């Protein structure tokens, strides 16, 4: 059986039964179907063409935030009683991202042909991980897909919000350091050589600090391209090795936890992701053993991923979850106690959800404090770098009287 072509947006122009000019936008797999549909509405189409891409919507890259938005929109549509296939069409029509539109229409075509929603999602592993697909499958089997989609949407939104907070904590200092490096490089390559020509006629020994800066400037003029290339390759190579080598990844993840302030942010974010993922999967009816496997991958840290898998093995032997977590020695005492209360009261998902809220708020506060604390520190670093170069260049001028 031939696979149906994916539907795309077309713009049409024509006249209605009264002879009035009409135009609009419609989604279909080809122009012939559009003309046939318009004829049934009493419209004679004179022109049908694909909708041109917007200047701001040409990107086909699909981000995790797009998937979170897609899930929320789909959950809202289904709660309103809109059929699943029609919900896909509405979400696709409302998306400004060409990649999201194409993805949603592929899923719609699969579901319309009789494939289950979960199996349709599994065909796109880059956008929908095992956790997402398993939760959708659970919702389909239990007949509560709209409720499950709402839970998944909440989970994805909370997760993306947490990621944004972490990025906010990292972006500001990295950006300022990059600016400082660029400004320093420009001064060494363009400005310092002008001073060097002036110093050449002094006829006296220059201060050691000035000689050091002049030597650094000469090296930068000669090898700046090599330095830039080497730095880029080193960073890219390190990141690639971290992805491929588990030992290297574990080393960096351990080091991240030991960095002042940033380590505390990472620690709280891991606790938040652990609690949020486990709460969502457990509330969806996923067995605890299977849920912990999904939680391990969601922690985002190799050290905690391995610890969670060990907790899973312990729980499989009959040890309570809170006891296994306590034995690992990695998770916060409050999270362990909340887990114990949840297990005893039979409301584990509710207690874990509250714990996740607490740690997410803690991350938010830490990020704000980090930004406030880093501002004077970064200004000091900039002052030392730029001011140091200026002092090095003006020291010989200050000592000019001794030379004369």
Short mmCIF file of N, CA and C in Angstrom, two decimals, residues 112-271:
data_model
loop_
_atom_site.label_atom_id
_atom_site.label_comp_id
_atom_site.label_asym_id
_atom_site.label_seq_id
_atom_site.Cartn_x
_atom_site.Cartn_y
_atom_site.Cartn_z
N UNK A 112 -3.68 7.94 11.42
CA UNK A 112 -4.85 7.81 10.55
C UNK A 112 -4.87 6.48 9.80
N UNK A 113 -3.67 5.91 9.56
CA UNK A 113 -3.60 4.63 8.85
C UNK A 113 -3.79 3.43 9.76
N UNK A 114 -3.97 3.68 11.07
CA UNK A 114 -4.24 2.58 12.01
C UNK A 114 -3.13 2.28 12.99
N UNK A 115 -2.00 2.97 12.88
CA UNK A 115 -0.90 2.76 13.83
C UNK A 115 -1.23 3.43 15.15
N UNK A 116 -0.83 2.80 16.24
CA UNK A 116 -1.09 3.42 17.55
C UNK A 116 -0.26 4.68 17.70
N UNK A 117 -0.72 5.58 18.55
CA UNK A 117 -0.02 6.84 18.78
C UNK A 117 1.40 6.59 19.29
N UNK A 118 1.54 5.68 20.25
CA UNK A 118 2.85 5.39 20.83
C UNK A 118 3.81 4.83 19.79
N UNK A 119 3.32 3.92 18.94
CA UNK A 119 4.18 3.34 17.90
C UNK A 119 4.57 4.39 16.86
N UNK A 120 3.67 5.34 16.60
CA UNK A 120 3.99 6.42 15.67
C UNK A 120 5.11 7.30 16.23
N UNK A 121 5.06 7.54 17.54
CA UNK A 121 6.10 8.35 18.19
C UNK A 121 7.44 7.64 18.19
N UNK A 122 7.42 6.32 18.32
CA UNK A 122 8.67 5.55 18.38
C UNK A 122 9.44 5.61 17.06
N UNK A 123 8.80 6.01 15.99
CA UNK A 123 9.48 6.16 14.71
C UNK A 123 10.35 7.42 14.67
N UNK A 124 10.24 8.25 15.72
CA UNK A 124 11.00 9.51 15.78
C UNK A 124 11.74 9.59 17.13
N UNK A 125 12.74 8.71 17.32
CA UNK A 125 13.43 8.63 18.62
C UNK A 125 14.21 9.89 19.00
N UNK A 126 14.59 10.70 18.01
CA UNK A 126 15.33 11.92 18.33
C UNK A 126 14.45 12.94 19.06
N UNK A 127 13.16 12.91 18.79
CA UNK A 127 12.24 13.86 19.41
C UNK A 127 11.49 13.26 20.60
N UNK A 128 11.23 11.95 20.55
CA UNK A 128 10.43 11.31 21.60
C UNK A 128 11.23 10.14 22.18
N UNK A 129 11.67 10.29 23.43
CA UNK A 129 12.45 9.23 24.06
C UNK A 129 11.56 8.10 24.54
N UNK A 130 12.18 7.07 25.10
CA UNK A 130 11.44 5.90 25.56
C UNK A 130 10.43 6.26 26.65
N UNK A 131 10.81 7.18 27.53
CA UNK A 131 9.91 7.59 28.61
C UNK A 131 8.63 8.19 28.05
N UNK A 132 8.76 9.09 27.09
CA UNK A 132 7.60 9.73 26.46
C UNK A 132 6.72 8.68 25.80
N UNK A 133 7.32 7.79 25.02
CA UNK A 133 6.55 6.78 24.29
C UNK A 133 5.86 5.80 25.24
N UNK A 134 6.57 5.40 26.29
CA UNK A 134 5.98 4.45 27.24
C UNK A 134 4.80 5.06 27.99
N UNK A 135 4.90 6.33 28.33
CA UNK A 135 3.79 7.00 29.03
C UNK A 135 2.58 7.14 28.11
N UNK A 136 2.81 7.46 26.84
CA UNK A 136 1.71 7.55 25.88
C UNK A 136 1.06 6.18 25.70
N UNK A 137 1.90 5.15 25.61
CA UNK A 137 1.38 3.78 25.47
C UNK A 137 0.52 3.40 26.67
N UNK A 138 0.97 3.78 27.88
CA UNK A 138 0.21 3.51 29.09
C UNK A 138 -1.14 4.23 29.06
N UNK A 139 -1.14 5.48 28.57
CA UNK A 139 -2.37 6.25 28.47
C UNK A 139 -3.34 5.65 27.47
N UNK A 140 -2.82 5.15 26.35
CA UNK A 140 -3.69 4.52 25.35
C UNK A 140 -4.32 3.23 25.89
N UNK A 141 -3.53 2.45 26.58
CA UNK A 141 -4.02 1.17 27.09
C UNK A 141 -5.05 1.36 28.21
N UNK A 142 -4.88 2.42 29.00
CA UNK A 142 -5.80 2.65 30.11
C UNK A 142 -7.02 3.47 29.70
N UNK A 143 -7.03 3.98 28.47
CA UNK A 143 -8.16 4.78 28.00
C UNK A 143 -8.17 6.19 28.56
N UNK A 144 -7.02 6.66 29.07
CA UNK A 144 -6.95 8.01 29.64
C UNK A 144 -5.81 8.77 28.99
N UNK A 145 -5.81 8.78 27.66
CA UNK A 145 -4.72 9.40 26.92
C UNK A 145 -4.64 10.90 27.18
N UNK A 146 -5.81 11.58 27.26
CA UNK A 146 -5.78 13.03 27.46
C UNK A 146 -5.19 13.39 28.83
N UNK A 147 -5.50 12.58 29.85
CA UNK A 147 -4.94 12.81 31.18
C UNK A 147 -3.44 12.57 31.18
N UNK A 148 -3.03 11.51 30.49
CA UNK A 148 -1.60 11.18 30.42
C UNK A 148 -0.83 12.26 29.67
N UNK A 149 -1.41 12.76 28.58
CA UNK A 149 -0.75 13.82 27.82
C UNK A 149 -0.59 15.08 28.67
N UNK A 150 -1.58 15.36 29.50
CA UNK A 150 -1.50 16.51 30.40
C UNK A 150 -0.34 16.34 31.39
N UNK A 151 -0.18 15.13 31.91
CA UNK A 151 0.93 14.86 32.83
C UNK A 151 2.27 14.97 32.13
N UNK A 152 2.34 14.42 30.92
CA UNK A 152 3.59 14.49 30.16
C UNK A 152 3.93 15.94 29.84
N UNK A 153 2.91 16.72 29.45
CA UNK A 153 3.13 18.13 29.13
C UNK A 153 3.67 18.88 30.35
N UNK A 154 3.09 18.63 31.51
CA UNK A 154 3.56 19.28 32.75
C UNK A 154 5.00 18.88 33.04
N UNK A 155 5.29 17.59 32.86
CA UNK A 155 6.65 17.09 33.08
C UNK A 155 7.65 17.75 32.14
N UNK A 156 7.30 17.82 30.85
CA UNK A 156 8.20 18.42 29.87
C UNK A 156 8.40 19.91 30.14
N UNK A 157 7.32 20.61 30.51
CA UNK A 157 7.42 22.04 30.81
C UNK A 157 8.31 22.29 32.01
N UNK A 158 8.14 21.49 33.06
CA UNK A 158 8.98 21.65 34.26
C UNK A 158 10.44 21.35 33.94
N UNK A 159 10.65 20.30 33.12
CA UNK A 159 12.02 19.91 32.77
C UNK A 159 12.70 21.01 31.95
N UNK A 160 11.99 21.56 30.97
CA UNK A 160 12.56 22.61 30.14
C UNK A 160 12.80 23.88 30.95
N UNK A 161 11.90 24.17 31.89
CA UNK A 161 12.10 25.34 32.75
C UNK A 161 13.37 25.18 33.58
N UNK A 162 13.60 23.97 34.08
CA UNK A 162 14.80 23.70 34.87
C UNK A 162 16.06 23.85 34.01
N UNK A 163 16.00 23.35 32.77
CA UNK A 163 17.14 23.47 31.86
C UNK A 163 17.47 24.94 31.58
N UNK A 164 16.43 25.74 31.41
CA UNK A 164 16.65 27.16 31.13
C UNK A 164 17.33 27.85 32.31
N UNK A 165 16.96 27.44 33.52
CA UNK A 165 17.59 28.02 34.71
C UNK A 165 19.07 27.68 34.76
N UNK A 166 19.40 26.42 34.42
CA UNK A 166 20.80 26.00 34.42
C UNK A 166 21.58 26.77 33.35
N UNK A 167 20.98 26.90 32.17
CA UNK A 167 21.64 27.64 31.09
C UNK A 167 21.84 29.11 31.48
N UNK A 168 20.85 29.66 32.19
CA UNK A 168 20.96 31.04 32.64
C UNK A 168 22.15 31.21 33.57
N UNK A 169 22.37 30.20 34.43
CA UNK A 169 23.48 30.27 35.37
C UNK A 169 24.82 30.18 34.66
N UNK A 170 24.88 29.45 33.53
CA UNK A 170 26.14 29.22 32.84
C UNK A 170 26.42 30.27 31.77
N UNK A 171 25.37 30.79 31.14
CA UNK A 171 25.56 31.65 29.97
C UNK A 171 26.25 32.96 30.32
N UNK A 172 25.81 33.61 31.39
CA UNK A 172 26.34 34.94 31.72
C UNK A 172 27.85 34.92 31.97
N UNK A 173 28.37 34.07 32.88
CA UNK A 173 29.83 34.09 33.09
C UNK A 173 30.61 33.67 31.86
N UNK A 174 30.10 32.69 31.11
CA UNK A 174 30.81 32.23 29.91
C UNK A 174 30.89 33.36 28.88
N UNK A 175 29.77 34.08 28.71
CA UNK A 175 29.74 35.18 27.73
C UNK A 175 30.73 36.28 28.11
N UNK A 176 30.76 36.61 29.40
CA UNK A 176 31.65 37.69 29.84
C UNK A 176 33.12 37.27 29.70
N UNK A 177 33.42 36.02 30.04
CA UNK A 177 34.79 35.52 29.90
C UNK A 177 35.22 35.54 28.43
N UNK A 178 34.33 35.15 27.54
CA UNK A 178 34.64 35.18 26.11
C UNK A 178 34.92 36.61 25.64
N UNK A 179 34.10 37.55 26.10
CA UNK A 179 34.32 38.96 25.74
C UNK A 179 35.67 39.43 26.27
N UNK A 180 35.99 39.02 27.50
CA UNK A 180 37.27 39.41 28.10
C UNK A 180 38.44 38.86 27.30
N UNK A 181 38.33 37.61 26.87
CA UNK A 181 39.40 36.98 26.09
C UNK A 181 39.56 37.69 24.75
N UNK A 182 38.44 37.99 24.10
CA UNK A 182 38.48 38.66 22.79
C UNK A 182 39.09 40.06 22.90
N UNK A 183 38.65 40.82 23.92
CA UNK A 183 39.19 42.18 24.12
C UNK A 183 40.69 42.11 24.41
N UNK A 184 41.10 41.17 25.26
CA UNK A 184 42.53 41.04 25.58
C UNK A 184 43.33 40.68 24.33
N UNK A 185 42.79 39.76 23.52
CA UNK A 185 43.49 39.36 22.29
C UNK A 185 43.65 40.54 21.33
N UNK A 186 42.59 41.34 21.19
CA UNK A 186 42.66 42.51 20.31
C UNK A 186 43.71 43.50 20.81
N UNK A 187 43.74 43.73 22.11
CA UNK A 187 44.74 44.65 22.68
C UNK A 187 46.16 44.13 22.43
N UNK A 188 46.37 42.82 22.61
CA UNK A 188 47.70 42.25 22.41
C UNK A 188 48.14 42.30 20.95
N UNK A 189 47.19 42.10 20.03
CA UNK A 189 47.54 42.02 18.61
C UNK A 189 47.62 43.40 17.96
N UNK A 190 46.74 44.33 18.36
CA UNK A 190 46.64 45.61 17.65
C UNK A 190 47.22 46.81 18.43
N UNK A 191 47.02 46.81 19.74
CA UNK A 191 47.40 48.00 20.53
C UNK A 191 48.82 47.91 21.08
N UNK A 192 49.16 46.80 21.69
CA UNK A 192 50.48 46.66 22.32
C UNK A 192 51.63 46.86 21.33
N UNK A 193 51.53 46.37 20.07
CA UNK A 193 52.63 46.61 19.11
C UNK A 193 52.94 48.08 18.89
N UNK A 194 51.94 48.96 19.02
CA UNK A 194 52.17 50.40 18.85
C UNK A 194 53.07 50.93 19.97
N UNK A 195 52.84 50.41 21.19
CA UNK A 195 53.69 50.80 22.31
C UNK A 195 55.10 50.24 22.13
N UNK A 196 55.20 49.03 21.56
CA UNK A 196 56.50 48.39 21.38
C UNK A 196 57.41 49.25 20.51
N UNK A 197 56.85 49.85 19.47
CA UNK A 197 57.64 50.73 18.60
C UNK A 197 58.16 51.95 19.37
N UNK A 198 57.33 52.45 20.26
CA UNK A 198 57.74 53.61 21.07
C UNK A 198 58.85 53.23 22.04
N UNK A 199 58.73 52.06 22.66
CA UNK A 199 59.72 51.62 23.65
C UNK A 199 61.07 51.32 23.00
N UNK A 200 61.06 51.02 21.70
CA UNK A 200 62.31 50.63 21.02
C UNK A 200 63.34 51.76 21.07
N UNK A 201 62.89 53.01 21.14
CA UNK A 201 63.84 54.14 21.16
C UNK A 201 64.16 54.66 22.53
N UNK A 202 63.75 53.98 23.58
CA UNK A 202 64.00 54.45 24.94
C UNK A 202 65.47 54.31 25.34
N UNK A 203 66.11 53.26 24.85
CA UNK A 203 67.53 53.07 25.19
C UNK A 203 67.76 52.66 26.63
N UNK A 204 66.78 52.01 27.26
CA UNK A 204 66.93 51.56 28.65
C UNK A 204 66.17 50.25 28.82
N UNK A 205 66.55 49.54 29.88
CA UNK A 205 65.86 48.28 30.15
C UNK A 205 64.41 48.55 30.55
N UNK A 206 63.52 47.71 30.02
CA UNK A 206 62.09 47.83 30.35
C UNK A 206 61.76 46.98 31.56
N UNK A 207 60.70 47.34 32.29
CA UNK A 207 60.26 46.52 33.44
C UNK A 207 59.93 45.09 33.01
N UNK A 208 60.13 44.16 33.93
CA UNK A 208 59.91 42.74 33.62
C UNK A 208 58.46 42.48 33.18
N UNK A 209 57.51 43.14 33.83
CA UNK A 209 56.10 42.95 33.50
C UNK A 209 55.82 43.41 32.07
N UNK A 210 56.43 44.54 31.69
CA UNK A 210 56.26 45.07 30.33
C UNK A 210 56.87 44.11 29.31
N UNK A 211 58.05 43.58 29.61
CA UNK A 211 58.70 42.62 28.71
C UNK A 211 57.84 41.37 28.52
N UNK A 212 57.23 40.94 29.62
CA UNK A 212 56.36 39.76 29.54
C UNK A 212 55.18 40.02 28.60
N UNK A 213 54.53 41.18 28.75
CA UNK A 213 53.37 41.51 27.91
C UNK A 213 53.80 41.67 26.45
N UNK A 214 54.96 42.30 26.21
CA UNK A 214 55.45 42.46 24.84
C UNK A 214 55.74 41.10 24.21
N UNK A 215 56.32 40.18 24.99
CA UNK A 215 56.58 38.83 24.47
C UNK A 215 55.29 38.10 24.15
N UNK A 216 54.30 38.28 25.04
CA UNK A 216 53.00 37.65 24.81
C UNK A 216 52.34 38.23 23.56
N UNK A 217 52.51 39.54 23.36
CA UNK A 217 51.95 40.20 22.19
C UNK A 217 52.59 39.67 20.91
N UNK A 218 53.92 39.52 20.92
CA UNK A 218 54.62 38.99 19.75
C UNK A 218 54.16 37.56 19.43
N UNK A 219 53.97 36.78 20.46
CA UNK A 219 53.51 35.40 20.25
C UNK A 219 52.10 35.38 19.67
N UNK A 220 51.24 36.25 20.18
CA UNK A 220 49.86 36.32 19.68
C UNK A 220 49.82 36.77 18.23
N UNK A 221 50.66 37.76 17.87
CA UNK A 221 50.70 38.22 16.48
C UNK A 221 51.13 37.09 15.54
N UNK A 222 52.02 36.26 16.03
CA UNK A 222 52.57 35.20 15.19
C UNK A 222 51.66 33.97 15.13
N UNK A 223 51.06 33.64 16.28
CA UNK A 223 50.37 32.35 16.38
C UNK A 223 48.89 32.46 16.80
N UNK A 224 48.28 33.64 16.63
CA UNK A 224 46.90 33.79 17.12
C UNK A 224 45.93 32.82 16.42
N UNK A 225 46.15 32.60 15.13
CA UNK A 225 45.27 31.69 14.40
C UNK A 225 45.44 30.26 14.90
N UNK A 226 46.69 29.89 15.15
CA UNK A 226 46.96 28.55 15.68
C UNK A 226 46.37 28.39 17.07
N UNK A 227 46.47 29.46 17.89
CA UNK A 227 45.91 29.40 19.25
C UNK A 227 44.39 29.25 19.20
N UNK A 228 43.76 30.03 18.32
CA UNK A 228 42.30 29.94 18.19
C UNK A 228 41.87 28.54 17.72
N UNK A 229 42.57 28.03 16.71
CA UNK A 229 42.25 26.71 16.18
C UNK A 229 42.47 25.63 17.25
N UNK A 230 43.59 25.74 17.97
CA UNK A 230 43.90 24.75 19.00
C UNK A 230 42.88 24.76 20.13
N UNK A 231 42.46 25.97 20.53
CA UNK A 231 41.46 26.08 21.59
C UNK A 231 40.12 25.48 21.15
N UNK A 232 39.73 25.79 19.91
CA UNK A 232 38.47 25.26 19.38
C UNK A 232 38.49 23.74 19.30
N UNK A 233 39.59 23.20 18.77
CA UNK A 233 39.72 21.75 18.65
C UNK A 233 39.75 21.09 20.03
N UNK A 234 40.43 21.72 20.96
CA UNK A 234 40.52 21.15 22.32
C UNK A 234 39.15 21.08 22.98
N UNK A 235 38.38 22.16 22.89
CA UNK A 235 37.05 22.17 23.50
C UNK A 235 36.13 21.18 22.81
N UNK A 236 36.13 21.22 21.45
CA UNK A 236 35.28 20.29 20.70
C UNK A 236 35.66 18.85 20.93
N UNK A 237 36.99 18.59 20.96
CA UNK A 237 37.46 17.21 21.18
C UNK A 237 37.11 16.71 22.57
N UNK A 238 37.25 17.59 23.56
CA UNK A 238 36.91 17.20 24.94
C UNK A 238 35.43 16.86 25.07
N UNK A 239 34.57 17.68 24.46
CA UNK A 239 33.13 17.41 24.52
C UNK A 239 32.78 16.10 23.82
N UNK A 240 33.46 15.84 22.68
CA UNK A 240 33.19 14.61 21.94
C UNK A 240 33.66 13.38 22.73
N UNK A 241 34.83 13.49 23.34
CA UNK A 241 35.34 12.38 24.16
C UNK A 241 34.42 12.14 25.35
N UNK A 242 33.90 13.23 25.93
CA UNK A 242 32.98 13.11 27.06
C UNK A 242 31.73 12.33 26.66
N UNK A 243 31.26 12.56 25.43
CA UNK A 243 30.07 11.83 24.96
C UNK A 243 30.35 10.34 24.76
N UNK A 244 31.56 10.04 24.27
CA UNK A 244 31.86 8.67 23.86
C UNK A 244 32.49 7.82 24.97
N UNK A 245 33.21 8.46 25.88
CA UNK A 245 33.92 7.72 26.92
C UNK A 245 33.24 7.91 28.27
N UNK A 246 32.77 6.82 28.83
CA UNK A 246 32.01 6.90 30.08
C UNK A 246 32.88 7.35 31.25
N UNK A 247 34.14 6.92 31.27
CA UNK A 247 35.04 7.30 32.36
C UNK A 247 35.32 8.81 32.35
N UNK A 248 35.53 9.34 31.14
CA UNK A 248 35.76 10.79 31.02
C UNK A 248 34.50 11.55 31.43
N UNK A 249 33.35 11.05 30.98
CA UNK A 249 32.08 11.69 31.32
C UNK A 249 31.86 11.67 32.83
N UNK A 250 32.20 10.55 33.45
CA UNK A 250 32.04 10.44 34.91
C UNK A 250 32.98 11.41 35.63
N UNK A 251 34.20 11.57 35.10
CA UNK A 251 35.16 12.50 35.71
C UNK A 251 34.62 13.93 35.68
N UNK A 252 34.14 14.36 34.51
CA UNK A 252 33.62 15.72 34.38
C UNK A 252 32.37 15.93 35.23
N UNK A 253 31.51 14.92 35.28
CA UNK A 253 30.30 15.04 36.09
C UNK A 253 30.63 15.14 37.58
N UNK A 254 31.65 14.42 38.01
CA UNK A 254 32.09 14.51 39.40
C UNK A 254 32.67 15.89 39.69
N UNK A 255 33.47 16.39 38.77
CA UNK A 255 34.08 17.71 38.95
C UNK A 255 33.01 18.81 39.00
N UNK A 256 31.99 18.67 38.16
CA UNK A 256 30.92 19.66 38.15
C UNK A 256 30.24 19.77 39.51
N UNK A 257 30.10 18.65 40.19
CA UNK A 257 29.45 18.65 41.50
C UNK A 257 30.31 19.30 42.58
N UNK A 258 31.63 19.42 42.32
CA UNK A 258 32.54 19.99 43.32
C UNK A 258 32.79 21.48 43.13
N UNK A 259 32.33 22.05 42.01
CA UNK A 259 32.54 23.47 41.76
C UNK A 259 31.66 24.29 42.71
N UNK A 260 32.22 25.27 43.41
CA UNK A 260 31.40 26.08 44.32
C UNK A 260 30.20 26.71 43.62
N UNK A 261 29.08 26.71 44.26
CA UNK A 261 27.81 27.28 43.78
C UNK A 261 27.26 26.50 42.58
N UNK A 262 28.04 26.40 41.50
CA UNK A 262 27.57 25.65 40.33
C UNK A 262 27.32 24.18 40.69
N UNK A 263 28.17 23.64 41.56
CA UNK A 263 27.98 22.26 42.01
C UNK A 263 26.68 22.11 42.79
N UNK A 264 26.36 23.11 43.61
CA UNK A 264 25.11 23.07 44.38
C UNK A 264 23.89 23.18 43.46
N UNK A 265 24.01 24.01 42.43
CA UNK A 265 22.93 24.12 41.45
C UNK A 265 22.72 22.80 40.73
N UNK A 266 23.82 22.17 40.32
CA UNK A 266 23.75 20.87 39.64
C UNK A 266 23.13 19.83 40.55
N UNK A 267 23.54 19.81 41.81
CA UNK A 267 23.04 18.84 42.80
C UNK A 267 21.53 18.98 42.98
N UNK A 268 21.06 20.20 43.13
CA UNK A 268 19.61 20.42 43.30
C UNK A 268 18.82 20.13 42.03
N UNK A 269 19.41 20.43 40.88
CA UNK A 269 18.71 20.15 39.62
C UNK A 269 18.58 18.65 39.39
N UNK A 270 19.60 17.88 39.79
CA UNK A 270 19.53 16.42 39.66
C UNK A 270 18.42 15.88 40.57
N UNK A 271 18.37 16.38 41.80
CA UNK A 271 17.32 15.95 42.73
C UNK A 271 15.94 16.30 42.19
#
